[in-house]
Short mmCIF file of C-alpha atoms and ligand atoms in Angstrom, two decimals:
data_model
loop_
_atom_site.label_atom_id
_atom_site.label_comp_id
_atom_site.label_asym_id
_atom_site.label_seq_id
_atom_site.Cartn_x
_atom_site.Cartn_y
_atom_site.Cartn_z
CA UNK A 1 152.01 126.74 103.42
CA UNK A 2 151.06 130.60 102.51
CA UNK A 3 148.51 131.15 104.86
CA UNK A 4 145.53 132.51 102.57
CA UNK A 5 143.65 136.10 103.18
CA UNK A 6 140.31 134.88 103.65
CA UNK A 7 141.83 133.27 106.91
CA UNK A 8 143.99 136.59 107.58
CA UNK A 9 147.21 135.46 105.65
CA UNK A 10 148.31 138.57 103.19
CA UNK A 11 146.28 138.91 99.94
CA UNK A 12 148.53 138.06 96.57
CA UNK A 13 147.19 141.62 95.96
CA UNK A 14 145.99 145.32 97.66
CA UNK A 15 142.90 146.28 96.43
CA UNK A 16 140.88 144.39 94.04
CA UNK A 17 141.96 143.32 89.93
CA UNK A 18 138.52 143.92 87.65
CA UNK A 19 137.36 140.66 86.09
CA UNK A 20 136.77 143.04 82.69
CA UNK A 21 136.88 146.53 82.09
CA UNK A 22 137.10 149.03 78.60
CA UNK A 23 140.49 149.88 77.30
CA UNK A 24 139.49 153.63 76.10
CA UNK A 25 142.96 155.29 74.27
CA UNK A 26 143.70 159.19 74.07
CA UNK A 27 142.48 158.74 70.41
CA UNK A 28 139.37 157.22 71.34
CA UNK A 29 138.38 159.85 73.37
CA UNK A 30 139.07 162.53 70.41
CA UNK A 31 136.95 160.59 68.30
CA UNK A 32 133.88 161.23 70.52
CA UNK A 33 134.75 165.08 71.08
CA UNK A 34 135.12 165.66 67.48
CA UNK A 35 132.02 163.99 67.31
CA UNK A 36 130.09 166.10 69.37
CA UNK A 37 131.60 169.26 67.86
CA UNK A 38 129.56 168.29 64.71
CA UNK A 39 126.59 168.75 63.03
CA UNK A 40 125.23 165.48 64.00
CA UNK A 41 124.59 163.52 67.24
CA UNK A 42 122.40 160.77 65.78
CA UNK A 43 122.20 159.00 62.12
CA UNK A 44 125.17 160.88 61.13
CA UNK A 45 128.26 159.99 59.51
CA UNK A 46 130.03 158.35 62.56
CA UNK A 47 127.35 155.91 62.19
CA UNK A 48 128.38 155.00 58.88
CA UNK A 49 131.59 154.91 60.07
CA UNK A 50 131.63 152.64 62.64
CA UNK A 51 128.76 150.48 60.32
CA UNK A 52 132.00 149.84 57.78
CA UNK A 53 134.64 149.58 59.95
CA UNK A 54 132.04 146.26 61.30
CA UNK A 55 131.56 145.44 57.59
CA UNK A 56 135.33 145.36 57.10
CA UNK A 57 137.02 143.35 60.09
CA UNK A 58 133.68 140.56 59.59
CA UNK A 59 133.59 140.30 56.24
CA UNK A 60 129.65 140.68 56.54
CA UNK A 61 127.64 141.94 53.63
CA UNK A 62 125.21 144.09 56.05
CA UNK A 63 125.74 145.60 59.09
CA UNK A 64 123.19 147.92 61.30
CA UNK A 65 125.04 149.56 64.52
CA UNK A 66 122.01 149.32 67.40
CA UNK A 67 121.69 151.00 70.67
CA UNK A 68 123.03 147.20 72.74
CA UNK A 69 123.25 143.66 71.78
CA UNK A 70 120.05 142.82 73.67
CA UNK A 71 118.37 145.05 71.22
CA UNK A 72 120.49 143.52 68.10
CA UNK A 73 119.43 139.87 69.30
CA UNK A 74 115.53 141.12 69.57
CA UNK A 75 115.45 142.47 65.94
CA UNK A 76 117.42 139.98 64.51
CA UNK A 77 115.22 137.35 65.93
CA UNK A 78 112.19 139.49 64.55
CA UNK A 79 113.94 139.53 60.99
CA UNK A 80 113.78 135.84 61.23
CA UNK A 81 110.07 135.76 61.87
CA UNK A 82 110.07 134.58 65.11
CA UNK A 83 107.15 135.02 66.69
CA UNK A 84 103.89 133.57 68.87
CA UNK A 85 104.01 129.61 68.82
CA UNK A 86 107.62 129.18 67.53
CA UNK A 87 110.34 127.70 69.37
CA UNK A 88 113.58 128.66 69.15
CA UNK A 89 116.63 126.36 70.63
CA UNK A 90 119.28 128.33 72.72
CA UNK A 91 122.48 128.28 74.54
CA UNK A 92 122.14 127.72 78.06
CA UNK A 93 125.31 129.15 79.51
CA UNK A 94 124.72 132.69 78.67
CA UNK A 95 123.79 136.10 79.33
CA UNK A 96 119.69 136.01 80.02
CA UNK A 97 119.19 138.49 77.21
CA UNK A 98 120.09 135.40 74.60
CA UNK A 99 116.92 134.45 75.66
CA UNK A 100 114.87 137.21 76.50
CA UNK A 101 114.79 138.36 72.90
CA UNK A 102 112.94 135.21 71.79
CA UNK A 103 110.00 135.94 74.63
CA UNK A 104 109.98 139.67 73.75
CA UNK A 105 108.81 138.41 69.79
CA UNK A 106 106.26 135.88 72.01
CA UNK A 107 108.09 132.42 70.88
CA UNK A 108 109.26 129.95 73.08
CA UNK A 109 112.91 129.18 74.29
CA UNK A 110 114.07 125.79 74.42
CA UNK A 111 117.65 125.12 75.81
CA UNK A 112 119.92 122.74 74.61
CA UNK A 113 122.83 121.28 76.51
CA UNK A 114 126.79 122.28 75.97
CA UNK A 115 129.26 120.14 75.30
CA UNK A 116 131.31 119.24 78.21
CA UNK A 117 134.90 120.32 77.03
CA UNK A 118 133.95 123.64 74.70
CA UNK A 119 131.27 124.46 76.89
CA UNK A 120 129.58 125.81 73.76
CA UNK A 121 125.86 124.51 72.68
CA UNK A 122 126.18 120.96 72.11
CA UNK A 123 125.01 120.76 67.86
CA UNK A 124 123.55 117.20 68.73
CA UNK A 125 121.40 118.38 71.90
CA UNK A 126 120.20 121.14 69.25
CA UNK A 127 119.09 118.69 66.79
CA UNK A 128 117.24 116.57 69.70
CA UNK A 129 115.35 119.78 70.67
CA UNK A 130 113.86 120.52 67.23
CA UNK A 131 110.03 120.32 67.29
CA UNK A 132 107.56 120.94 64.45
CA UNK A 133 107.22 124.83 65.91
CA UNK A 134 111.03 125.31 65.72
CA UNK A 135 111.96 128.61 63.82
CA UNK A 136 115.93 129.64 64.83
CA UNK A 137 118.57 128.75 66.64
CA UNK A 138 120.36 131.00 69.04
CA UNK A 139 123.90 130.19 69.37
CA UNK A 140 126.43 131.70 71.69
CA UNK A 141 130.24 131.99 71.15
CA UNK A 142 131.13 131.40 74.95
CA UNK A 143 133.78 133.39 75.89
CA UNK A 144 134.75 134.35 72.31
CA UNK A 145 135.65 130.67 71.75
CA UNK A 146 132.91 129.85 68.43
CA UNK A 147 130.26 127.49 68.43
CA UNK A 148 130.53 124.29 65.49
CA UNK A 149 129.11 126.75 62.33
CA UNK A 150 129.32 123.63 60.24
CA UNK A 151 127.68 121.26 62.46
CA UNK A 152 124.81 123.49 63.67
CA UNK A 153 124.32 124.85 60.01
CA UNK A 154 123.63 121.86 58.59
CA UNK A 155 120.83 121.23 61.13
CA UNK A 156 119.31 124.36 60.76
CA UNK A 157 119.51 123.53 56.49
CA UNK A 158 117.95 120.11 57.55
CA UNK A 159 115.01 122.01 59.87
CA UNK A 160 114.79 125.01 57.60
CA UNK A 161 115.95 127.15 61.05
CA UNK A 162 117.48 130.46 60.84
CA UNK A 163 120.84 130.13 62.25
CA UNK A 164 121.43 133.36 65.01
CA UNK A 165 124.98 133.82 66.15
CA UNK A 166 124.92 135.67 69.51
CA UNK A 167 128.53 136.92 69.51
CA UNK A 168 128.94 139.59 71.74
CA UNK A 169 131.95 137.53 73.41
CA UNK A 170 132.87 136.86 70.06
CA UNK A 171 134.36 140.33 68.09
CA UNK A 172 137.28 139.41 66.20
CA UNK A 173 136.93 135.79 66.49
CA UNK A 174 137.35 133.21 63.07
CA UNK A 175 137.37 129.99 62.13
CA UNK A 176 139.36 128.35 59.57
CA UNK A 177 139.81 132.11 58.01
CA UNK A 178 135.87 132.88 58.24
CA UNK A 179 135.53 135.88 60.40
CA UNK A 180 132.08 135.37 62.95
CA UNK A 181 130.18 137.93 61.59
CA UNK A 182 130.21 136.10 57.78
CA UNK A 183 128.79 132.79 58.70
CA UNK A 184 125.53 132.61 60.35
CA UNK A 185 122.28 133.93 58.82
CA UNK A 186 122.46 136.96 61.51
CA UNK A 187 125.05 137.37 63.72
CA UNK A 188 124.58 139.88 66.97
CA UNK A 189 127.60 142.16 69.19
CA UNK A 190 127.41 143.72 71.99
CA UNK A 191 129.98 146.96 72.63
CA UNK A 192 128.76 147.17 76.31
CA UNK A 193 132.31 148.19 78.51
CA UNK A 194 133.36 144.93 79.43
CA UNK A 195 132.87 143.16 76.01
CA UNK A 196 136.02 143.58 73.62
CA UNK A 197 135.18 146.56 71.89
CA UNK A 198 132.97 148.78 73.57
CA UNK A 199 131.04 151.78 72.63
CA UNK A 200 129.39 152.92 76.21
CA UNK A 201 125.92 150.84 75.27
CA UNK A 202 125.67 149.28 71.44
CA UNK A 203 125.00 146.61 69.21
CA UNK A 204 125.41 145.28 66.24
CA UNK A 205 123.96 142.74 63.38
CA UNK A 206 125.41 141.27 60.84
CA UNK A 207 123.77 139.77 57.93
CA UNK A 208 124.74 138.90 53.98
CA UNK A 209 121.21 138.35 53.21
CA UNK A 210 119.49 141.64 51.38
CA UNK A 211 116.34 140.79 52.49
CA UNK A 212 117.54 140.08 56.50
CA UNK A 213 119.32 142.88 56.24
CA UNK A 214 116.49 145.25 55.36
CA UNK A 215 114.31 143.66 58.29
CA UNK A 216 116.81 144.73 60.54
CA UNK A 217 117.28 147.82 59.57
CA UNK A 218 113.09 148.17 59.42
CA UNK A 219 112.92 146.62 63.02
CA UNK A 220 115.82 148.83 64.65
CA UNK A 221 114.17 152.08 63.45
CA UNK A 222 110.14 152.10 64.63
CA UNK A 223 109.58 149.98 61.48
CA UNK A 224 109.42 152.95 59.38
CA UNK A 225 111.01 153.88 55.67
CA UNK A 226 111.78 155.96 53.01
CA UNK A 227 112.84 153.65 51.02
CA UNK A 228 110.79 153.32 47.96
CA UNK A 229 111.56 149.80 46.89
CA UNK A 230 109.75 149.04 50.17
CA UNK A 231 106.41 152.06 50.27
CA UNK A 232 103.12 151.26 49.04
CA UNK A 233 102.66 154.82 48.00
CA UNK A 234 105.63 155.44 45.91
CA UNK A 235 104.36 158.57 43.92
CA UNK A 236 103.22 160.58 47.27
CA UNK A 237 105.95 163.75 47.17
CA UNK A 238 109.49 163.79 48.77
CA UNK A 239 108.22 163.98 52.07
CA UNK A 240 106.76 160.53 52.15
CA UNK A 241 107.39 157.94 54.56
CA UNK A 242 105.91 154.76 55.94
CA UNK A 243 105.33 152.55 58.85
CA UNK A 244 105.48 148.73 57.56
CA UNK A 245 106.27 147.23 61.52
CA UNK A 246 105.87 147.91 64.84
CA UNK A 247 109.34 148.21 65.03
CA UNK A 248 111.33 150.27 67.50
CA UNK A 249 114.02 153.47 68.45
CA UNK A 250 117.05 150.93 68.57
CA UNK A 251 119.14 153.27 66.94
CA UNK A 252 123.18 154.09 68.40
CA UNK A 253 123.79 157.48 68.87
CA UNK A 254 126.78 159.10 66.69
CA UNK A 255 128.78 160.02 69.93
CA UNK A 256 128.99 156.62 70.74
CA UNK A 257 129.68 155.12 67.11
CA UNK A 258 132.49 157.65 66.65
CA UNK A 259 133.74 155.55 69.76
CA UNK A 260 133.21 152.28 68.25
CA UNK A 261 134.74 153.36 65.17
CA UNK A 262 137.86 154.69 66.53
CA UNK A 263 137.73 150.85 68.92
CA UNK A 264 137.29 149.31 66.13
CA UNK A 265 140.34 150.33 64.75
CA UNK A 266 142.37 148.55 67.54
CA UNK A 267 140.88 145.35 67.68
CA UNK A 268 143.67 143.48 65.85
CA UNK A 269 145.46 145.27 69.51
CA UNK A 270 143.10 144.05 71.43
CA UNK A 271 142.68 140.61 69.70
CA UNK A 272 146.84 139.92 70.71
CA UNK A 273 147.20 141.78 73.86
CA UNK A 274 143.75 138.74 75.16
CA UNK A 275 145.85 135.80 72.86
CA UNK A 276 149.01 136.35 75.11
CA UNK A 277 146.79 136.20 78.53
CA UNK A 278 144.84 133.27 77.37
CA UNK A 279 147.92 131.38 76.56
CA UNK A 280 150.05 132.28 79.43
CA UNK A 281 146.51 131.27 81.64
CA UNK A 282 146.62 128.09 79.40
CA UNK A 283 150.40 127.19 80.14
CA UNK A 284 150.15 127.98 83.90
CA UNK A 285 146.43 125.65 84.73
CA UNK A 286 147.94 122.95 82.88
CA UNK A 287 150.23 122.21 85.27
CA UNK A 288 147.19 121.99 87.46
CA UNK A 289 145.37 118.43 87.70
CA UNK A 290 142.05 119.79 89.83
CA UNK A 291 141.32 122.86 87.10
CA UNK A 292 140.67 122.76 83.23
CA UNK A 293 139.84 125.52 80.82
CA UNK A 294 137.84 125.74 77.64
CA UNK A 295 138.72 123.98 74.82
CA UNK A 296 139.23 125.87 71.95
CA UNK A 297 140.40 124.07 69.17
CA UNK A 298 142.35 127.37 67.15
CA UNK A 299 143.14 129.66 70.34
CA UNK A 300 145.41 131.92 67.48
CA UNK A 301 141.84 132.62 65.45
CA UNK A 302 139.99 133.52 68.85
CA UNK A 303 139.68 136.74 70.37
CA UNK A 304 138.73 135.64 73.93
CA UNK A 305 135.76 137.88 76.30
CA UNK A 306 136.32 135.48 79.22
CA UNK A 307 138.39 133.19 80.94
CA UNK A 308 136.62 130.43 83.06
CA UNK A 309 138.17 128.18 84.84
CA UNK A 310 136.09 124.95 86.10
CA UNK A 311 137.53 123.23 89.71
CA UNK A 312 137.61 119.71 90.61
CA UNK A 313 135.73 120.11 93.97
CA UNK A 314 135.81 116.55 94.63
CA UNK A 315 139.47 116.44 94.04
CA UNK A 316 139.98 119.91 95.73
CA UNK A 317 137.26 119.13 98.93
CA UNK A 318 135.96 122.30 98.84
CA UNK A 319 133.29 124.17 97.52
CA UNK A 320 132.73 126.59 94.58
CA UNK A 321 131.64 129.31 97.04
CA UNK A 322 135.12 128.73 99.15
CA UNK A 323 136.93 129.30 95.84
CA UNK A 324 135.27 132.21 94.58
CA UNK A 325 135.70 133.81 98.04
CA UNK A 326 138.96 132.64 98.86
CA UNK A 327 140.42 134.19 95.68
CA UNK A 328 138.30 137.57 96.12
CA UNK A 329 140.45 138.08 99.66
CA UNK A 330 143.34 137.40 97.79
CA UNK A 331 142.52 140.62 95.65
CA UNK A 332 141.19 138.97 92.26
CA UNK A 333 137.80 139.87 90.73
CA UNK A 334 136.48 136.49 89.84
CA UNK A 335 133.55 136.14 88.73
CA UNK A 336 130.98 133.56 87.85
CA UNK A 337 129.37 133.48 83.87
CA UNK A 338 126.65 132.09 84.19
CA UNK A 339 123.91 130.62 85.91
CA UNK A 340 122.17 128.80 83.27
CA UNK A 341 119.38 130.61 81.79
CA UNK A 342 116.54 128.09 82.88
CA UNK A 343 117.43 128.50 86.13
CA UNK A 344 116.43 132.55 86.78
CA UNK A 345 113.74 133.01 88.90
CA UNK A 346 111.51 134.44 85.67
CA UNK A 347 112.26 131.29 83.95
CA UNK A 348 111.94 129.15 86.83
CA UNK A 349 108.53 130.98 86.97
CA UNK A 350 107.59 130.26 83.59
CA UNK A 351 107.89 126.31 84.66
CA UNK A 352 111.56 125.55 82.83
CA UNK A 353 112.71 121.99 84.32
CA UNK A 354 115.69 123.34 86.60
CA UNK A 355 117.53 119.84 85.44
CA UNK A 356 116.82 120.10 81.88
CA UNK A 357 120.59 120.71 80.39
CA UNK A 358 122.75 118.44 83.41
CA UNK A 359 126.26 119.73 81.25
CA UNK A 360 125.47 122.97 81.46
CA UNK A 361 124.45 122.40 85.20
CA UNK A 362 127.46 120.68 86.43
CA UNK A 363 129.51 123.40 84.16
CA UNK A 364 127.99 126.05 86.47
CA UNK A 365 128.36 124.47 89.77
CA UNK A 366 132.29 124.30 89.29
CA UNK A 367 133.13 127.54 86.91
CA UNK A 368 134.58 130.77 88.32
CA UNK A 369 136.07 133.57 85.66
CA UNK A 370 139.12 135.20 86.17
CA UNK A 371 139.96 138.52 85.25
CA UNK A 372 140.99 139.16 80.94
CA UNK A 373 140.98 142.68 79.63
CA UNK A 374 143.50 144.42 77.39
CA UNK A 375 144.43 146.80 80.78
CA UNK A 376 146.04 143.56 82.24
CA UNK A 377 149.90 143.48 82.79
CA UNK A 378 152.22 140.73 82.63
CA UNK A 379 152.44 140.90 86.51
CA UNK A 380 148.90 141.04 87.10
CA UNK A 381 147.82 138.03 85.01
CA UNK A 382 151.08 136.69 86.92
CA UNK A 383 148.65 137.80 90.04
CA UNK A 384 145.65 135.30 89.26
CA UNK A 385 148.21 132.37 88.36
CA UNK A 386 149.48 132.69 91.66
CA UNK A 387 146.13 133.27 94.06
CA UNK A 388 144.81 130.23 91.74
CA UNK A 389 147.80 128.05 92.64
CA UNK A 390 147.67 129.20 96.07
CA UNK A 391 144.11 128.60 96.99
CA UNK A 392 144.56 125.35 95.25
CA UNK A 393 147.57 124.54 97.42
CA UNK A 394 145.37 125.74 100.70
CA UNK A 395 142.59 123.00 99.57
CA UNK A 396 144.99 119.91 99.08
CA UNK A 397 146.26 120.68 102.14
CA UNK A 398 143.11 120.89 104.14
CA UNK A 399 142.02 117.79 102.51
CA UNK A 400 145.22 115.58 103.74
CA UNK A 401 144.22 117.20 107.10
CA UNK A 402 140.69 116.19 106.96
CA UNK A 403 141.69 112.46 105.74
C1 PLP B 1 126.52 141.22 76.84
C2 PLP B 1 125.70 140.14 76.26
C3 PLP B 1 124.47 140.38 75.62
C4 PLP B 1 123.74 141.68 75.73
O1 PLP B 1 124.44 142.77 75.28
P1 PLP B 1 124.08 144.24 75.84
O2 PLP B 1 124.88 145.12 74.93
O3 PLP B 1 124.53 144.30 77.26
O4 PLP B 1 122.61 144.43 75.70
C5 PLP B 1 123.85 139.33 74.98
N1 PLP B 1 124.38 138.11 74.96
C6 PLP B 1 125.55 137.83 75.58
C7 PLP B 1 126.08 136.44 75.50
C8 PLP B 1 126.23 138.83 76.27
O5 PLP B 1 127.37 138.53 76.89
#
């Protein structure tokens, strides 16, 4: 047996392969310096630009580019109305800021579990955590692989809930030929550098409701207009404008739209260049019997942000920690996403039953995420297969030892 580097055997690889990182082309880069050789840095046409080039590849009726996705999931949940003494149900497994943006309005998050083989929100556990106070739903497309629209749409209908998509794994992902983006009431990106497109820091949020859609666009800039449709005074002079919200400076700067638009452009790239890794990943762990990946019921309508991979430690005798470190000496930069939300230290604080979504606990406990990005080779992905197979190999054998 290949003796393995965390006990001094030679790593599968020198140096250490990035679990994500940005794919920024020659072009990109143009974009942004043409950018800041014009007349505008802010509000400008690059903006509008990269505001389209959303509108076309999600087929949403709306779009306003914001400065991150933590700031597109706080106004979209203000657009919804959330606010002090609503509840809103959420994804467990999932960036903290999925959360966060329902405190920030003053409601109340209330997780519901996954399901054990998508490791998306479960749309049953949703319906069992609707109260009286519910307003929304926060749903996260984990990984890039989408939540059940149908299922947890016809709940929200039922509940009268506003249906939020949090897809910033999700950019270029569709189901059954409906791009996410088109589907839920408001649908959130991130274009932070290790998300599929990225634009340095940015959001966005997608909406074909007029009336959503103007919220938004109210909330993300101080809650001020000039639109007249919306002014009290209409008749004041040309100067006019007014505040109708405590809203707030959430707007993306031009230099880094003129980025997103020119990423934007390549995401059909990026969308194949993740497919292949994914299914070569897919191919490879099935010949595994102690791992299993996500189910994802159309992998050729996904664009994939992560690849987790859950371990048997029963089967395997080993720990989670072992394999995460084990495969970091072997020169891969696994990862773990994520520690369910209720389980932070501020929501631990705030009195959040630490066993309140067991799924999405024993997900955690066994899930480490391997390196995806569109800067991948053949031979590196051909890297992880082998450092997986081989710390795998190392535990088996350890176990017969032990036995
Ligand atoms: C990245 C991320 C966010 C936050 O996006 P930022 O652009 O970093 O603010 C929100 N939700 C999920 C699931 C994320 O992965």
């Amino acid at each position: 047996m290949e003796r393995l580097a965390i006990d001094g055997g030679t790593p599968v690889r020198d140096g250490v392969l990035g679990y994500g990182r940005q794919d920024v082309s020659e072009g990109d880069i143009q974009a942004v310096v043409d950018t800041l050789r014009s007349d505008f840095l802010t509000c400008g046409p690059a903006t509008e630009r990269f505001e389209s080039a959303i509108k076309d590849a999600v087929g949403a009726g709306y779009v306003t580019a914001v400065a991150n996705g933590t700031a597109a999931l706080h106004v979209a949940c203000l657009a919804a109305g959330v606010g002090p003494g609503d509840e809103v149900v959420v994804s467990p497994v999932t960036f903290a800021a999925s959360a966060n943006c329902v405190l920030y309005c003053g409601g109340t998050p209330v997780f519901a579990d996954i399901d054990p083989l998508t490791w998306n929100v479960s749309p049953e556990s949703i319906r069992e955590k609707v109260t009286g106070r519910t307003k929304a739903v926060v749903a996260v497309d984990f990984g890039g692989v989408p939540v059940d629209h149908d299922a947890i749409r016809a709940v929200c209908d039922e509940f009268g809930l506003a249906f939020i998509e949090d897809a910033a794994h999700a950019v270029g992902t569709s189901r059954a030929g409906r791009p996410v983006g088109s589907i839920a009431d408001l649908t959130c990106f991130s274009f932070h550098p290790v998300k599929t497109v990225t634009t340095g820091e940015g959001g966005a949020v997608c909406t074909n409701d007029p009336g959503l859609a103007a919220r938004v666009a109210l909330f993300a800039k101080h809650g001020i207009t000039r639109d007249r449709s919306l002014m009290r005074e209409s008749d004041e002079g040309g100067w006019h404008y007014e505040q109708l919200e405590l809203g707030y400076n959430y707007r993306i700067s031009d230099i880094e739209a003129a980025l997103g638009a020119s990423q934007m452009a390549r995401l059909p790239e990026f969308t194949r260049r993740r497919q292949e890794i994914v299914a070569h990943y897919n191919k490879e762990f099935a010949g595994i019997p102690e791992v299993s990946f996500q189910k994802d019921e159309s992998p050729e309508e996904t664009t994939r942000h992560l690849y987790c991979l859950r371990f048997d430690l029963e089967a395997l005798g080993t720990t989670r920690r072992f394999v995460y470190d084990a495969l970091r000496a072997e020169g891969i930069g696994v990862n773990v996403h994520y520690l369910p939300v209720y389980r932070l230290p501020y929501y631990a604080d705030l009195g959040y039953d630490p066993a309140c979504c067991p799924e999405a606990n024993r997900y955690y406990e066994e899930a480490v995420t391997l390196p995806l990005h569109c800067r991948m080779s053949d031979s590196d992905a051909e890297d992880v297969v082998r450092a997986v197979r081989k710390v795998v190999k190392a535990c088996r054998t350890r176990k017969e030892a032990a036995l």
